[in-house]
Coordinates of C-alpha atoms in Angstrom, one line a residue:
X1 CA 177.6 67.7 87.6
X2 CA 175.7 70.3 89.4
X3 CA 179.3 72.7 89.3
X4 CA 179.6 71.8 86.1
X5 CA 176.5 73.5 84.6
X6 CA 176.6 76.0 86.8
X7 CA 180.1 77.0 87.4
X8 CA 182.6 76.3 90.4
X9 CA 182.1 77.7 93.8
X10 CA 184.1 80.2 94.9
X11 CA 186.8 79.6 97.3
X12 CA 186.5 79.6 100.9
X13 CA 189.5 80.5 103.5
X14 CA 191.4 77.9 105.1
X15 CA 190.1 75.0 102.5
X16 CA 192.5 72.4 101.4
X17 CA 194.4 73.2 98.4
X18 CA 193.1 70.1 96.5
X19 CA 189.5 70.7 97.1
X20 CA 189.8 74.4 96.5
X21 CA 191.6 74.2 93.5
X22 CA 188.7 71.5 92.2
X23 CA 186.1 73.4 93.1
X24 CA 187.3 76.6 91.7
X25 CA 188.6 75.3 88.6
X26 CA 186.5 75.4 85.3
X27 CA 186.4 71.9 84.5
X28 CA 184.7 72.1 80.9
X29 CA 187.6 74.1 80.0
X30 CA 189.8 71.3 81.1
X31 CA 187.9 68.6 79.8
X32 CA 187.8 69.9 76.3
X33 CA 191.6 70.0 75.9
X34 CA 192.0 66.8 77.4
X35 CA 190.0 66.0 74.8
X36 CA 191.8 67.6 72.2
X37 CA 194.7 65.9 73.5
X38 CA 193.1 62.3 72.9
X39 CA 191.8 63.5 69.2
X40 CA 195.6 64.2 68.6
X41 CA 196.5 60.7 69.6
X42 CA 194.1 59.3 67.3
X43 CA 195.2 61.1 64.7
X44 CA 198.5 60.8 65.7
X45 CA 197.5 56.8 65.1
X46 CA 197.1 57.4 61.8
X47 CA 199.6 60.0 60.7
X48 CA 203.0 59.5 62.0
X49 CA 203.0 55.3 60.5
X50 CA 204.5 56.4 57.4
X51 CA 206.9 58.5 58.8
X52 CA 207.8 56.6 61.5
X53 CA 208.7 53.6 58.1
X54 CA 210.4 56.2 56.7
X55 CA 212.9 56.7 59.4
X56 CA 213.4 53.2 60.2
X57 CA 211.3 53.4 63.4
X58 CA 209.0 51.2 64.8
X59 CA 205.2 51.8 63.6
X60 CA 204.2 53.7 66.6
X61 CA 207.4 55.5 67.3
X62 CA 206.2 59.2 67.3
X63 CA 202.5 58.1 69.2
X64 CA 204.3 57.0 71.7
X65 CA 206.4 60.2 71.8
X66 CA 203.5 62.5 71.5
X67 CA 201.6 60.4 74.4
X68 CA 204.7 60.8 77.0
X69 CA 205.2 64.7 75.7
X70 CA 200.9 65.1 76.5
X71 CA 200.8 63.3 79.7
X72 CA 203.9 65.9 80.7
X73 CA 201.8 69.0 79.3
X74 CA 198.8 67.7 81.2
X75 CA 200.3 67.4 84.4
X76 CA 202.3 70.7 83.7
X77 CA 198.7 72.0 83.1
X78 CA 197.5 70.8 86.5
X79 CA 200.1 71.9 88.4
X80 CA 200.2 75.5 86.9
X81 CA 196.7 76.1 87.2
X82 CA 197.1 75.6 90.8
X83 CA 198.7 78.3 91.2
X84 CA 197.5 82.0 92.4
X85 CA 198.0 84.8 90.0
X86 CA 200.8 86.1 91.5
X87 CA 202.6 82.9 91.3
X88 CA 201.4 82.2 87.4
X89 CA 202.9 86.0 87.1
X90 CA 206.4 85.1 88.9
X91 CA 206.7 81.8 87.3
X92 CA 205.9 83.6 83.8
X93 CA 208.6 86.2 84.1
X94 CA 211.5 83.7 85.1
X95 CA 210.3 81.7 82.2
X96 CA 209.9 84.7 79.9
X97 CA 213.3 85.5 80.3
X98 CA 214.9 82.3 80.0
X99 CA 213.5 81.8 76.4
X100 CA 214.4 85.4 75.7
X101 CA 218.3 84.6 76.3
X102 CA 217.7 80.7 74.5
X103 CA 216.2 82.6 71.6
X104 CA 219.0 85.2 71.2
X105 CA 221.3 82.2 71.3
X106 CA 219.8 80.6 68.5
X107 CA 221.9 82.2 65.0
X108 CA 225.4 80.6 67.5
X109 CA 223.7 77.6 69.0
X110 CA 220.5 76.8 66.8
X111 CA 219.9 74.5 63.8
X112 CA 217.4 74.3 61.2
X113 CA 217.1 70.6 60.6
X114 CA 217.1 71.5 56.8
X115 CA 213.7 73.3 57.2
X116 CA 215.4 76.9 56.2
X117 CA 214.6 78.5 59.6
X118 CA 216.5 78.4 62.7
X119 CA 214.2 77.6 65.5
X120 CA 214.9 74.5 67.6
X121 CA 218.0 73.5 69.5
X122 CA 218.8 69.7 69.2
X123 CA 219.3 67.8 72.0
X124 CA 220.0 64.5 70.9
X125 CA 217.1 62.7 72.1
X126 CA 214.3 65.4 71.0
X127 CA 214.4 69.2 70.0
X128 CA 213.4 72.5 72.2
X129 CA 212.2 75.3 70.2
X130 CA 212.3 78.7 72.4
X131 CA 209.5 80.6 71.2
X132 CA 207.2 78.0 72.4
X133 CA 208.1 79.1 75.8
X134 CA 208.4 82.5 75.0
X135 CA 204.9 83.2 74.2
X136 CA 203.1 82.3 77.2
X137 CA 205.5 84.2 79.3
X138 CA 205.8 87.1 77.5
X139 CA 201.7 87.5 77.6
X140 CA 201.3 87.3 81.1
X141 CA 204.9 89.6 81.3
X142 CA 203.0 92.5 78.9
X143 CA 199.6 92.0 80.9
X144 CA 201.8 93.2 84.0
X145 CA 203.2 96.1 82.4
X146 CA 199.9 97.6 80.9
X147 CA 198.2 96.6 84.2
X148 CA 200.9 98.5 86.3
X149 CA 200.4 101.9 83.8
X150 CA 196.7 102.0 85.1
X151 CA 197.6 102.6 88.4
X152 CA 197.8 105.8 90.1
X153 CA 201.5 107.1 89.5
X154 CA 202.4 104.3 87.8
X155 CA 205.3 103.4 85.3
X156 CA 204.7 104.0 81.2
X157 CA 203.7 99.9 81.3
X158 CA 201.9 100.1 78.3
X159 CA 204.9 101.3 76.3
X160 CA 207.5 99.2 78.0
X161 CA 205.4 96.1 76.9
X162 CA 205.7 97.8 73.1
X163 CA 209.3 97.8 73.4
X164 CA 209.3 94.1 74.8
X165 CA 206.9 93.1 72.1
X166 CA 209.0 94.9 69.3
X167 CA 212.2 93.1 70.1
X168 CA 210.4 89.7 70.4
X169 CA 209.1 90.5 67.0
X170 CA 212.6 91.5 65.9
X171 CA 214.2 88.1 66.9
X172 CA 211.3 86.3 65.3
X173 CA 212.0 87.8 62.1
X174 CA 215.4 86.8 62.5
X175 CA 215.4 83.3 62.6
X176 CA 212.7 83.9 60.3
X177 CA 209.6 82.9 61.9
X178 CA 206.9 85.4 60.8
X179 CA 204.1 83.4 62.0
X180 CA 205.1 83.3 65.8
X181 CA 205.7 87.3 65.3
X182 CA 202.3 87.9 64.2
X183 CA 201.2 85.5 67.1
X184 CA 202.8 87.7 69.7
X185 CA 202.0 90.9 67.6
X186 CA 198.1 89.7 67.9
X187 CA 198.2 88.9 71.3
X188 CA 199.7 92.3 73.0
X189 CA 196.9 93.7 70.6
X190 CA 194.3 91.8 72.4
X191 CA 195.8 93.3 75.8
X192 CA 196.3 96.7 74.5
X193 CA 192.3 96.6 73.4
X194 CA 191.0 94.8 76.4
X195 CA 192.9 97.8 78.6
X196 CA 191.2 100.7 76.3
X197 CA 193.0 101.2 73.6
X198 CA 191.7 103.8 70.9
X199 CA 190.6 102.4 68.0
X200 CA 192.0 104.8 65.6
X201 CA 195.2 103.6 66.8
X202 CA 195.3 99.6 66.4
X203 CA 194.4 100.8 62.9
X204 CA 197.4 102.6 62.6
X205 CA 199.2 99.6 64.3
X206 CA 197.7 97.5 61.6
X207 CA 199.2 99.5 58.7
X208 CA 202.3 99.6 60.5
X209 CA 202.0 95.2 60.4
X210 CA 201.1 95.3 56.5
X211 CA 204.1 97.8 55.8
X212 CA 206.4 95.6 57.4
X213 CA 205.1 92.5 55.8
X214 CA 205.6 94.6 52.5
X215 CA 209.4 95.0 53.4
X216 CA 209.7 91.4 54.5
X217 CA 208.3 90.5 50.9
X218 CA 211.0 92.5 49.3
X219 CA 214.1 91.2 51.5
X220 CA 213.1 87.6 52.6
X221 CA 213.1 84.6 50.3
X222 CA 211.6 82.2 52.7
X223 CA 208.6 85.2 53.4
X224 CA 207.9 85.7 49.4
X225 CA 208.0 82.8 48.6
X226 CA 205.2 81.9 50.8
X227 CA 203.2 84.5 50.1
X228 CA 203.9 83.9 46.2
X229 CA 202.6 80.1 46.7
X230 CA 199.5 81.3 48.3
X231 CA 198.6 84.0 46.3
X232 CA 199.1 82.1 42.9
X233 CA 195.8 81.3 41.3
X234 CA 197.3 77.7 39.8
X235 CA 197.8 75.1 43.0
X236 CA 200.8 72.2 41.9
X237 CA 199.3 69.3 43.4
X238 CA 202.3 67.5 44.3
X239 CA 203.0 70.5 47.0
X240 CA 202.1 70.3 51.1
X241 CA 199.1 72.7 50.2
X242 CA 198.1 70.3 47.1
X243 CA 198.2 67.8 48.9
X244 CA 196.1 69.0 51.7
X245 CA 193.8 70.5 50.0
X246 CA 193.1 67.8 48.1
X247 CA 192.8 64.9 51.0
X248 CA 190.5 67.9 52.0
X249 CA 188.0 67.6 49.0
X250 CA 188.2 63.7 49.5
X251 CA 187.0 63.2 52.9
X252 CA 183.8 64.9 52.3
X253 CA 181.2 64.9 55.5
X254 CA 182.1 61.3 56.8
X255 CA 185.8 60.7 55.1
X256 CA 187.0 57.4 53.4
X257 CA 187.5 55.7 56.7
X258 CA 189.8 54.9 59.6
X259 CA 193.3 54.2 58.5
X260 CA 192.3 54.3 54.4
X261 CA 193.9 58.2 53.9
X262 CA 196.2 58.3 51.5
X263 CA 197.5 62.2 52.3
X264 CA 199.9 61.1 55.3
X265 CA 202.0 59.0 53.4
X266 CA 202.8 62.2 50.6
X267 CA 203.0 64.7 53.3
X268 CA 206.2 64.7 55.8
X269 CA 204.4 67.0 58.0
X270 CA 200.9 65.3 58.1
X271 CA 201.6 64.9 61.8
X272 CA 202.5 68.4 62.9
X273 CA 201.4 71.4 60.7
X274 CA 199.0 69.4 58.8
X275 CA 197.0 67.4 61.0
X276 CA 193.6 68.7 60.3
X277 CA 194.1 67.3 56.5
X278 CA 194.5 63.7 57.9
X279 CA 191.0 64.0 60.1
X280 CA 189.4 65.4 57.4
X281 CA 190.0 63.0 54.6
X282 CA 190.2 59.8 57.3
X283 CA 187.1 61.1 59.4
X284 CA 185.6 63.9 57.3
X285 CA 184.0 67.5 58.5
X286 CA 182.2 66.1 61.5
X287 CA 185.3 65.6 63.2
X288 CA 186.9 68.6 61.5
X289 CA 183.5 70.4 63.0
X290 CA 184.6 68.7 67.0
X291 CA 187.2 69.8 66.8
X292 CA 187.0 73.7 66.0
X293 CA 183.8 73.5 68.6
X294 CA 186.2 72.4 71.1
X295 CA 188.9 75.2 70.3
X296 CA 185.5 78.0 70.3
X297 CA 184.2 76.4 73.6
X298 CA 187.4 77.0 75.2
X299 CA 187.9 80.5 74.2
X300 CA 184.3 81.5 74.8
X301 CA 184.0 80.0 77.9
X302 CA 187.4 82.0 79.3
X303 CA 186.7 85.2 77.8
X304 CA 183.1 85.0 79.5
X305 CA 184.5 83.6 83.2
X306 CA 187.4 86.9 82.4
X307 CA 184.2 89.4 82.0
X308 CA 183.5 88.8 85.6
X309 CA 187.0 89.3 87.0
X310 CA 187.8 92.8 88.7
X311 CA 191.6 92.3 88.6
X312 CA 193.1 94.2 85.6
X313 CA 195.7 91.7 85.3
X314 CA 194.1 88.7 85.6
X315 CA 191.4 90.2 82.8
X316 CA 194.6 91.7 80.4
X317 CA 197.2 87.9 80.7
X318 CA 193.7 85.7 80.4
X319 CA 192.4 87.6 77.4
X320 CA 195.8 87.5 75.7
X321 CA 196.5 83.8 76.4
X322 CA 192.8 82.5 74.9
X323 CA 193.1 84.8 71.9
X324 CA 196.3 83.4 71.3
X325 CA 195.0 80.1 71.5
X326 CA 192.1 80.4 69.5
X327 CA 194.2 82.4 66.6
X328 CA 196.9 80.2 66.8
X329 CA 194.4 77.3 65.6
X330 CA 192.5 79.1 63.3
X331 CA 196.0 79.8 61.3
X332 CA 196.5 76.0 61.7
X333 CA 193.1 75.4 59.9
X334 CA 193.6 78.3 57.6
X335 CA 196.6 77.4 56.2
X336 CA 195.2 74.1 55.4
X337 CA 192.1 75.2 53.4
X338 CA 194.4 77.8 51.5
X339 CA 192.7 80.4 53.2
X340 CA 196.2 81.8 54.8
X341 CA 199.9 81.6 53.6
X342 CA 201.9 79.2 54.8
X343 CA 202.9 79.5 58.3
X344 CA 204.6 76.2 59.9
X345 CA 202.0 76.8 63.2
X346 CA 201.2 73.6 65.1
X347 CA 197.6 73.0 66.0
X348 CA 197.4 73.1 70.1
X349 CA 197.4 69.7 71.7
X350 CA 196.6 68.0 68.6
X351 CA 199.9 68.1 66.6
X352 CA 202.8 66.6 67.2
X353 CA 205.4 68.2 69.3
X354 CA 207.2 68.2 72.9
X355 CA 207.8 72.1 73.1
X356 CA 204.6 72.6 71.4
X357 CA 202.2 70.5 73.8
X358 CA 204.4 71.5 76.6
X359 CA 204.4 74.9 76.4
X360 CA 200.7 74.8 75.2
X361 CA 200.0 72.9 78.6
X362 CA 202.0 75.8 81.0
X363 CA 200.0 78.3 79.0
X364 CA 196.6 76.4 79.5
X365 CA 197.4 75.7 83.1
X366 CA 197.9 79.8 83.3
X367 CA 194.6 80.4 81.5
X368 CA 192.8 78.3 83.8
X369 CA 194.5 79.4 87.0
X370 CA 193.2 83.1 86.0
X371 CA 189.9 82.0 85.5
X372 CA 188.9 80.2 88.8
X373 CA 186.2 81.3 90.7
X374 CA 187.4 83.6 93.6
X375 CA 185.2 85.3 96.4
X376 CA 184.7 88.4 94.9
X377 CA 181.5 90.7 93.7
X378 CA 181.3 90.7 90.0
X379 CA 182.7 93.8 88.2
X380 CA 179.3 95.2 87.2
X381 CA 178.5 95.3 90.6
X382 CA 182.3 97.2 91.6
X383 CA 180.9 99.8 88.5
X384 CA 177.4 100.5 90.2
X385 CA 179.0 101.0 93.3
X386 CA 181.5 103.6 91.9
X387 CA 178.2 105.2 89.8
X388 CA 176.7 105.7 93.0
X389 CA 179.5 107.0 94.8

């Protein structure tokens, strides 16, 4: 308990790799997804029944799913964050790539499975969607690049990782997926800040994102009409955003009770994009409020264990992969309240969803291998040091 409050030890040589991973490890951070994860089964418990009637599947069909998917991100999350740095960084690169090549093949290979964008391949038994995968490994990727353009005669690593993130983007908007894009768009942001960046120029980078979400208006159907559904003043109730927003109003501070919402049996995506509707009609805004203190506790708590980290790389991959994290569930929660467009964005370890929780658990085990302790002065101390040099 006492390493709890306080923080894990650092690492000492020759210790076994159990007990120095375990004594390194920040074990709030890891408690509140596993946390997450069981809130998602609940919910889970509640919003995949009528679906699974639907489909002519036993009751608990998809909870079952979702529990063998979790169990595999947890112990994918375990085992990554075991890892050193370097071998997070080796292990994101192989993986960056392959989801790069899966994603290209997507307009030959892909299907849409009638939802108008072509993002998943199906593999019988379950679906794998690419940019899942992508994400996490193009983070850590970027973080390497802009780290290696600080270095003394370094290579242009900070532009490279433009380029990278500027074909991502392009195959994103291909398929379409303009959520994802403005994920990964957001996350080399992050990075690019975090290294230094001037702010007179992630302003112009911003203007660059609204012009190009001006041209997607103009040439995408599946874009406009989006943002046409959000920005109309009149809300049709019997739409996914109706609906939601609606079960919303209903569940007040307490909701109507375990198992008596009626919003999971009108929406087919209660159990993926619209989760947070179902816990807040069934359980109401003190679970709604749970769970966004568990998402804030688990950024906070990285970005303040990253502040004390002297590695530029470690500091760049962690920021970007608990921004991303954060963001990516505030979209989730956005798009639910109406305060966003549309965006088809799972909410981390609570949705539904093999790649999702997967993926979600290799990117959480990277995010925790970055910020274990390690036997190392804190950066303030490296800065007085160079002040009085």
């Amino acid at each position: 308990m006492t390493e709890m409050v306080y923080g894990a030890l650092p690492a000492q040589e020759g210790e076994p790799i159990l007990p120095k991973w375990w004594r390194t490890l920040d074990k709030w951070t890891m408690t509140f997804v596993v946390t997450l994860f069981i809130v998602g089964l609940l919910l889970g418990l509640a919003a995949s029944v009528p679906l699974a009637a639907r489909n002519g599947f036993d009751n608990f069909h998809y909870v079952q799913r979702q529990a063998f998917f979790g169990c595999t991100a947890l112990v994918a999350m375990v085992l990554t964050s075991m890892m050193s740095p370097t071998l997070v960084r080796r292990l994101a690169v192989i993986g960056f790539v392959c989801a790069f090549v899966a994603m290209a093949l997507l307009p030959i290979f892909g299907t849409d499975f009638g939802k108008g964008a072509v993002r998943w391949y199906s593999l019988g038994f379950a679906s794998l969607q690419p940019s899942e995968f992508l994400k996490p490994g193009f983070i850590v990727l970027a973080a390497w690049m802009i780290a290696a353009s600080h270095q003394i005669y370094g290579p242009p690593g900070t532009l490279l990782s433009f380029g990278l993130c500027l074909s991502v983007v392009m195959l994103l908007v291909m398929q379409p997926d303009f959520g994802q894009a403005c994920l990964i768009l957001f996350g080399w942001g992050v990075m690019y800040f975090v290294a230094g960046a001037p702010m007179l120029l992630l302003v112009g980078m911003a203007a660059v994102v609204i012009f190009g979400g001006v041209i997607a208006y103009s040439n995408s159907e599946h874009f406009a009409r989006r943002i046409d559904g959000f920005l109309s003043p009149d809300l049709d109730p019997t739409t996914q955003l109706g609906y939601a927003t609606n079960a919303i109003r209903e569940g007040g501070l307490f909701g109507v009770g375990v198992g008596e919402g009626q919003v999971k049996w009108s929406l087919p995506d209660a159990h993926t994009d619209f989760i947070i509707a179902v816990a807040a009609e069934e359980y109401g805004l003190v679970l709604v409020s749970i769970i966004i203190f568990l998402y804030a506790m688990i950024v906070v708590r990285s970005l303040f264990r990253l502040m004390r980290e002297r590695d530029t790389f470690i500091r760049l991959a962690g920021a970007g992969l608990a921004c991303s994290f954060g963001v990516q569930a505030m979209i989730n929660m956005g798009v639910a309240v109406r305060l966003l467009p549309a965006k088809g964005m799972t909410l981390p370890f609570v949705s539904y969803g093999g790649s999702s929780l997967i993926a979600g658990g290799i990117a959480m085990g990277m995010l925790l291998a970055f910020t274990r302790s390690r036997p190392q002065g804190e950066i303030a101390d490296a800065l007085r040091g160079r002040g009085r040099g």
